[in-house]
CSV table of C-alpha atoms in Angstrom, one decimal:
chain,number,residue,atom,x,y,z
A,1,MET,CA,0.0,0.0,0.0
A,2,GLU,CA,1.5,3.3,-1.0
A,3,LEU,CA,0.8,6.9,0.0
A,4,ARG,CA,-2.0,7.5,-2.5
A,5,GLN,CA,-3.9,4.4,-1.4
A,6,PHE,CA,-3.1,5.0,2.2
A,7,LYS,CA,-4.7,8.5,1.8
A,8,THR,CA,-7.9,7.1,0.2
A,9,ASP,CA,-8.3,4.1,2.4
A,10,ILE,CA,-7.0,5.1,5.8
A,11,LEU,CA,-7.1,8.8,6.2
A,12,PRO,CA,-11.0,9.0,6.0
A,13,LEU,CA,-11.0,7.0,9.3
A,14,ARG,CA,-9.3,10.0,11.0
A,15,THR,CA,-12.4,11.9,12.0
A,16,ARG,CA,-13.9,8.9,13.7
A,17,LEU,CA,-10.7,8.0,15.5
A,18,LEU,CA,-10.3,11.6,16.6
A,19,GLN,CA,-13.8,11.5,18.2
A,20,GLN,CA,-13.0,8.2,19.9
A,21,ALA,CA,-9.7,9.5,21.3
A,22,HIS,CA,-11.3,12.8,22.4
A,23,THR,CA,-13.8,10.8,24.5
A,24,PHE,CA,-10.9,9.0,26.2
A,25,MET,CA,-8.4,11.9,26.6
A,26,GLY,CA,-10.9,14.6,27.3
A,27,ASN,CA,-9.1,17.3,25.3
A,28,GLU,CA,-8.3,18.1,21.6
A,29,PRO,CA,-4.5,18.2,21.7
A,30,ASP,CA,-4.0,14.9,23.4
A,31,ALA,CA,-6.6,13.2,21.2
A,32,GLU,CA,-4.8,14.7,18.1
A,33,ASP,CA,-1.4,13.3,19.4
A,34,VAL,CA,-2.9,9.8,19.8
A,35,VAL,CA,-4.5,9.8,16.3
A,36,GLN,CA,-1.2,11.0,14.8
A,37,GLU,CA,0.5,8.1,16.5
A,38,VAL,CA,-2.1,5.6,15.3
A,39,MET,CA,-1.7,6.9,11.7
A,40,ILE,CA,2.1,6.5,12.0
A,41,LYS,CA,1.7,3.0,13.3
A,42,LEU,CA,-0.7,2.1,10.5
A,43,TRP,CA,1.7,3.5,8.0
A,44,ASN,CA,4.5,1.4,9.4
A,45,ILE,CA,2.5,-1.8,9.0
A,46,ARG,CA,1.0,-0.6,5.6
A,47,ARG,CA,2.2,-3.8,3.8
A,48,GLU,CA,0.3,-6.0,6.2
A,49,LEU,CA,-2.9,-4.0,6.2
A,50,PRO,CA,-4.5,-5.9,3.2
A,51,GLU,CA,-4.4,-9.0,5.4
A,52,TYR,CA,-6.7,-7.6,8.0
A,53,ARG,CA,-10.4,-8.2,7.6
A,54,SER,CA,-11.2,-4.7,8.8
A,55,VAL,CA,-8.6,-2.0,9.0
A,56,GLU,CA,-11.2,0.2,10.6
A,57,ALA,CA,-11.6,-2.2,13.5
A,58,LEU,CA,-7.9,-2.4,13.8
A,59,ALA,CA,-7.5,1.4,13.9
A,60,VAL,CA,-10.3,1.7,16.5
A,61,THR,CA,-8.6,-0.9,18.7
A,62,MET,CA,-5.2,0.7,18.3
A,63,THR,CA,-6.7,4.1,19.2
A,64,ARG,CA,-8.4,2.7,22.3
A,65,ASN,CA,-5.2,0.9,23.5
A,66,LEU,CA,-3.0,4.0,22.9
A,67,CYS,CA,-5.5,6.2,24.8
A,68,ILE,CA,-5.3,3.8,27.8
A,69,ASP,CA,-1.5,3.8,27.6
A,70,GLN,CA,-1.4,7.5,27.5
A,71,LEU,CA,-3.8,7.8,30.5
A,72,ARG,CA,-1.6,5.4,32.5
A,73,LYS,CA,1.5,7.4,31.6
A,74,ARG,CA,-0.1,10.6,32.7
A,75,LYS,CA,0.2,9.2,36.2
A,76,GLU,CA,3.7,7.8,35.9
A,77,ASN,CA,5.4,10.5,33.8
A,78,HIS,CA,8.4,9.5,31.8
A,79,TYR,CA,11.9,8.4,32.8
A,80,SER,CA,13.7,10.8,35.0
A,81,LEU,CA,17.2,12.0,34.3
A,82,GLU,CA,18.6,9.6,36.9
A,83,GLN,CA,16.9,6.6,35.2
A,84,ILE,CA,18.3,7.5,31.8
A,85,SER,CA,21.8,7.9,33.3
A,86,VAL,CA,21.6,4.7,35.2
A,87,ALA,CA,20.3,2.8,32.2
A,88,SER,CA,23.1,4.1,30.1
A,89,GLN,CA,25.8,3.1,32.5
A,90,ALA,CA,24.2,-0.3,33.2
A,91,ASP,CA,24.2,-1.2,29.6
A,92,ASN,CA,27.8,-0.3,29.2
A,93,PRO,CA,29.5,-0.8,32.6
A,94,GLU,CA,33.2,-0.6,31.5
A,95,ARG,CA,32.8,2.5,29.4
A,96,ASP,CA,35.4,1.2,27.0
A,97,LEU,CA,34.2,2.9,23.9
A,98,GLU,CA,33.2,6.5,24.5
A,99,ARG,CA,31.4,6.7,21.2
A,100,LYS,CA,29.3,3.6,21.9
A,101,ASP,CA,28.5,5.1,25.3
A,102,GLU,CA,27.4,8.4,23.7
A,103,PHE,CA,25.2,6.5,21.3
A,104,GLN,CA,23.6,4.5,24.1
A,105,LEU,CA,22.9,7.7,26.0
A,106,ILE,CA,21.3,9.4,23.0
A,107,SER,CA,19.3,6.3,22.3
A,108,ASN,CA,18.1,6.2,25.9
A,109,ILE,CA,17.1,9.9,25.7
A,110,ILE,CA,15.1,9.3,22.6
A,111,ALA,CA,13.4,6.2,24.1
A,112,SER,CA,12.4,8.3,27.1
A,113,LEU,CA,10.4,10.8,24.9
A,114,PRO,CA,6.6,10.4,24.5
A,115,PRO,CA,5.9,7.9,21.7
A,116,LEU,CA,4.7,10.5,19.2
A,117,GLN,CA,7.9,12.5,19.6
A,118,GLN,CA,9.9,9.3,19.2
A,119,ALA,CA,8.0,8.5,16.0
A,120,MET,CA,8.7,12.0,14.6
A,121,ILE,CA,12.4,11.7,15.2
A,122,ARG,CA,12.5,8.2,13.8
A,123,MET,CA,10.5,9.2,10.6
A,124,LYS,CA,12.3,12.4,9.9
A,125,ASP,CA,15.9,11.8,11.1
A,126,MET,CA,16.2,8.1,10.5
A,127,GLU,CA,13.8,7.0,7.8
A,128,GLY,CA,14.2,10.2,5.8
A,129,TYR,CA,10.5,11.3,5.4
A,130,GLU,CA,9.9,15.0,4.6
A,131,THR,CA,7.7,17.0,6.9
A,132,GLU,CA,5.0,17.2,4.2
A,133,GLU,CA,5.1,13.4,3.8
A,134,ILE,CA,4.6,12.9,7.5
A,135,ALA,CA,1.7,15.4,7.4
A,136,SER,CA,0.1,13.4,4.6
A,137,ILE,CA,0.4,10.2,6.5
A,138,THR,CA,-0.9,11.5,9.8
A,139,GLY,CA,-3.5,13.7,8.1
A,140,CYS,CA,-2.5,16.9,9.9
A,141,GLN,CA,-1.0,20.2,8.9
A,142,PRO,CA,2.8,20.3,8.2
A,143,GLU,CA,3.0,23.1,10.8
A,144,THR,CA,1.8,20.6,13.5
A,145,ILE,CA,4.4,18.1,12.4
A,146,ARG,CA,7.2,20.8,12.4
A,147,SER,CA,6.3,21.9,15.9
A,148,ASN,CA,6.1,18.3,17.3
A,149,LEU,CA,9.5,17.6,15.6
A,150,SER,CA,11.0,20.7,17.0
A,151,ARG,CA,9.7,19.9,20.5
A,152,ALA,CA,11.2,16.4,20.2
A,153,ARG,CA,14.6,17.6,19.0
A,154,LYS,CA,14.8,20.4,21.6
A,155,LYS,CA,13.9,17.9,24.3
A,156,VAL,CA,16.7,15.6,23.2
A,157,ARG,CA,19.1,18.5,23.2
A,158,GLU,CA,18.0,19.7,26.6
A,159,VAL,CA,18.3,16.3,28.3
A,160,TYR,CA,21.6,15.5,26.5
A,161,LEU,CA,23.2,18.8,27.6
A,162,LYS,CA,22.1,18.2,31.1
A,163,MET,CA,23.5,14.7,31.1
A,164,LYS,CA,26.8,16.0,29.8
A,165,LEU,CA,26.9,18.6,32.6
A,166,ILE,CA,26.2,15.9,35.2
A,167,GLN,CA,29.0,13.7,33.7
A,168,LYS,CA,31.4,16.6,33.8
A,169,ASN,CA,30.9,17.3,37.4
B,1,MET,CA,34.0,33.0,11.4
B,2,SER,CA,34.2,31.2,8.1
B,3,ALA,CA,31.3,30.9,5.7
B,4,ILE,CA,31.0,27.2,6.3
B,5,HIS,CA,30.7,27.7,10.0
B,6,GLU,CA,28.1,30.3,9.6
B,7,THR,CA,26.1,27.9,7.3
B,8,LEU,CA,26.5,25.2,9.9
B,9,GLU,CA,25.3,27.3,12.7
B,10,GLN,CA,22.2,28.4,10.7
B,11,LEU,CA,21.5,24.8,9.8
B,12,VAL,CA,21.7,23.6,13.4
B,13,GLU,CA,19.3,26.4,14.4
B,14,LYS,CA,16.9,25.4,11.6
B,15,TYR,CA,17.3,21.8,12.6
B,16,PHE,CA,16.1,22.4,16.1
B,17,GLU,CA,13.2,24.4,14.8
B,18,GLY,CA,12.2,21.5,12.6
B,19,LEU,CA,12.7,23.6,9.5
B,20,THR,CA,15.4,21.6,7.7
B,21,THR,CA,14.6,19.3,4.7
B,22,CYS,CA,16.0,15.8,4.6
B,23,GLU,CA,18.6,16.9,2.2
B,24,GLU,CA,19.8,19.6,4.5
B,25,GLU,CA,19.9,17.2,7.4
B,26,LYS,CA,22.0,14.8,5.4
B,27,GLU,CA,24.4,17.7,4.7
B,28,LEU,CA,24.4,18.6,8.4
B,29,ARG,CA,25.3,15.0,9.4
B,30,ARG,CA,28.0,15.0,6.7
B,31,LEU,CA,29.5,18.3,7.9
B,32,PHE,CA,29.6,17.1,11.5
B,33,ALA,CA,31.3,13.8,10.4
B,34,GLU,CA,33.9,15.2,8.1
B,35,THR,CA,34.8,18.8,9.0
B,36,GLU,CA,35.9,20.9,11.9
B,37,VAL,CA,33.0,22.5,13.6
B,38,PRO,CA,32.9,25.7,15.8
B,39,GLU,CA,33.6,25.0,19.5
B,40,SER,CA,30.0,25.9,20.4
B,41,LEU,CA,28.7,23.2,18.1
B,42,GLU,CA,31.2,20.5,19.1
B,43,VAL,CA,28.8,19.2,21.7
B,44,TYR,CA,26.3,18.1,19.0
B,45,ARG,CA,28.8,15.9,17.2
B,46,PRO,CA,27.8,12.6,18.9
B,47,LEU,CA,24.1,13.4,18.3
B,48,PHE,CA,24.5,13.8,14.5
B,49,ALA,CA,26.9,10.8,14.4
B,50,TYR,CA,24.2,8.8,16.1
B,51,LEU,CA,21.5,10.0,13.8
B,52,GLU,CA,23.7,9.2,10.8
B,53,SER,CA,24.3,5.6,12.0
B,54,GLU,CA,20.6,5.1,12.7
B,55,SER,CA,19.6,6.6,9.4
B,56,LYS,CA,22.0,4.2,7.6
B,57,SER,CA,20.6,1.1,9.4
B,58,ALA,CA,17.0,2.3,8.8
B,59,GLN,CA,17.7,2.5,5.1
B,60,GLU,CA,19.3,-0.9,5.1
B,61,GLU,CA,16.3,-2.3,6.8
B,62,HIS,CA,14.1,-0.6,4.2
B,63,THR,CA,16.0,-2.2,1.4
B,64,GLN,CA,15.7,-5.6,3.0
B,65,GLN,CA,12.0,-5.1,3.5
B,66,ASN,CA,11.6,-4.2,-0.1
B,67,ASN,CA,13.5,-7.4,-1.1
B,68,VAL,CA,11.3,-9.7,1.0
B,69,SER,CA,8.0,-8.1,0.1
B,70,PRO,CA,7.3,-10.0,-3.1
B,71,ILE,CA,7.4,-13.3,-1.2
B,72,LYS,CA,4.9,-11.9,1.3
B,73,GLN,CA,2.6,-10.8,-1.5
B,74,LYS,CA,2.9,-14.1,-3.2
B,75,ARG,CA,1.9,-15.9,0.0
B,76,PHE,CA,-1.0,-13.5,0.4
B,77,ARG,CA,-2.3,-14.0,-3.2
B,78,LEU,CA,-2.2,-17.8,-2.8
B,79,HIS,CA,-4.8,-17.6,0.0
B,80,PRO,CA,-8.0,-16.9,-2.1
B,81,PHE,CA,-7.2,-19.7,-4.5
B,82,ILE,CA,-6.9,-22.2,-1.6
B,83,SER,CA,-10.3,-20.9,-0.3
B,84,ILE,CA,-11.9,-21.3,-3.8
B,85,ALA,CA,-10.5,-24.8,-4.2
B,86,ALA,CA,-11.7,-25.8,-0.8
B,87,GLY,CA,-15.1,-24.4,-1.5
B,88,MET,CA,-15.4,-26.2,-4.8
B,89,LEU,CA,-14.4,-29.5,-3.2
B,90,LEU,CA,-17.0,-29.1,-0.5
B,91,ILE,CA,-19.7,-28.4,-3.2
B,92,LEU,CA,-18.6,-31.4,-5.2
B,93,GLY,CA,-18.6,-33.6,-2.1
B,94,ILE,CA,-22.1,-32.5,-1.0
B,95,SER,CA,-23.6,-32.8,-4.5
B,96,GLY,CA,-22.0,-36.3,-4.8
B,97,ILE,CA,-23.7,-37.5,-1.7
B,98,TRP,CA,-27.0,-35.9,-2.7
B,99,HIS,CA,-26.8,-37.5,-6.1
B,100,THR,CA,-26.1,-41.0,-4.6
B,101,LEU,CA,-28.9,-40.7,-2.1
B,102,TYR,CA,-31.7,-39.0,-4.0
B,103,SER,CA,-31.0,-39.1,-7.7
B,104,SER,CA,-33.0,-42.3,-8.4
B,105,SER,CA,-36.1,-42.9,-6.4
B,106,ASP,CA,-36.2,-46.7,-7.1
B,107,ALA,CA,-33.1,-48.6,-5.9
B,108,VAL,CA,-32.3,-51.6,-3.9
B,109,TRP,CA,-29.3,-52.5,-1.8
B,110,ILE,CA,-28.2,-56.1,-1.8
B,111,ASP,CA,-25.1,-57.0,0.2
B,112,GLY,CA,-23.9,-53.4,0.2
B,113,LYS,CA,-24.3,-53.0,-3.6
B,114,ARG,CA,-26.9,-50.7,-5.2
B,115,TYR,CA,-29.1,-51.9,-8.0
B,116,THR,CA,-31.5,-49.7,-10.0
B,117,ASP,CA,-32.9,-52.3,-12.3
B,118,GLN,CA,-36.7,-51.8,-12.3
B,119,ALA,CA,-37.7,-55.5,-12.3
B,120,LEU,CA,-35.2,-56.5,-9.6
B,121,VAL,CA,-36.3,-53.6,-7.5
B,122,GLN,CA,-40.0,-54.6,-7.7
B,123,GLN,CA,-39.1,-58.2,-7.1
B,124,GLN,CA,-37.0,-57.4,-4.0
B,125,ALA,CA,-39.7,-55.0,-2.7
B,126,GLN,CA,-42.4,-57.6,-3.0
B,127,ALA,CA,-40.3,-60.2,-1.3
B,128,ALA,CA,-39.6,-57.7,1.5
B,129,PHE,CA,-43.3,-56.9,1.9
B,130,HIS,CA,-44.2,-60.6,1.8
B,131,ALA,CA,-41.7,-61.2,4.6
B,132,VAL,CA,-43.5,-58.8,6.9
B,133,SER,CA,-47.1,-59.2,5.8
B,134,PHE,CA,-49.8,-61.2,7.5
B,135,THR,CA,-52.4,-63.3,5.9
B,136,GLU,CA,-55.9,-63.5,7.3
B,137,GLU,CA,-55.1,-66.9,8.6
B,138,ASP,CA,-52.0,-65.5,10.5
B,139,ILE,CA,-54.2,-62.9,12.2
B,140,LEU,CA,-56.8,-65.4,13.3
B,141,LEU,CA,-54.1,-67.7,14.6
B,142,THR,CA,-52.5,-64.8,16.5
B,143,LEU,CA,-55.9,-63.8,18.0
B,144,PHE,CA,-56.9,-67.2,19.3
B,145,GLU,CA,-53.5,-68.4,20.3
B,146,GLU,CA,-53.4,-69.6,23.9
């Protein structure tokens, strides 16, 4: 399934999913984030979609599950700086390769971001999608994608710089 | 400050604002990997090196996925044919049984074999009726039996 077919088959489900997510999350921005994430997930499994009996049912289930996840995370909040730092050292106790260590640290920081921000960085920085393409896939405005992406990158920078400062001291 | 450093600083600024294109990001990663960068940007070197390595492995994965996809599609396309074949077998089976049981109304089974010959069927039927029928004499005998 390519972008054109994805747009005609999947994007029309967006309004319904948005309503469903709104019921769960109770506000527009959070519902929008959940639906963007669902769309990205559906895009990532686009090759398997023809094997599903009802993509709509799949999308509805994914939306519901993501909403529940998000509501749970609201309580827990994400990894703290200490957790990221500990994880990074535990994975690489001897600190033999500084580069490897840095990569592990950055990877941990990205993993600690909210799922939608992780997805933005993965799609733009790693998989090479343009902002407009991500906007087409998620069915939202390029400006929304740009702002989410910017938030994600700035968060990585902020946490990374903090971590470096902690390591220095 | 050299022109390239100025460009680099502007690109980094654009990058964090989410305003760079994929092409510009590629260039950014290349510059960080291959050139001297201003002291203030040195701290970002591992970040762009990490993104470069992840981007490479994502592209390799993508190529691999494209290579395996025809097999997946083939397996998927086979599925309806199997369903059709199974459906046809089922219909043939049911119609075979139906045909055997109900196609001819006059038939007789002798020692597990089926005969449809009209004369034989009548003869066998009469013999069967005869075996279970009563004559008037049989009835009287049954009634007055002690």
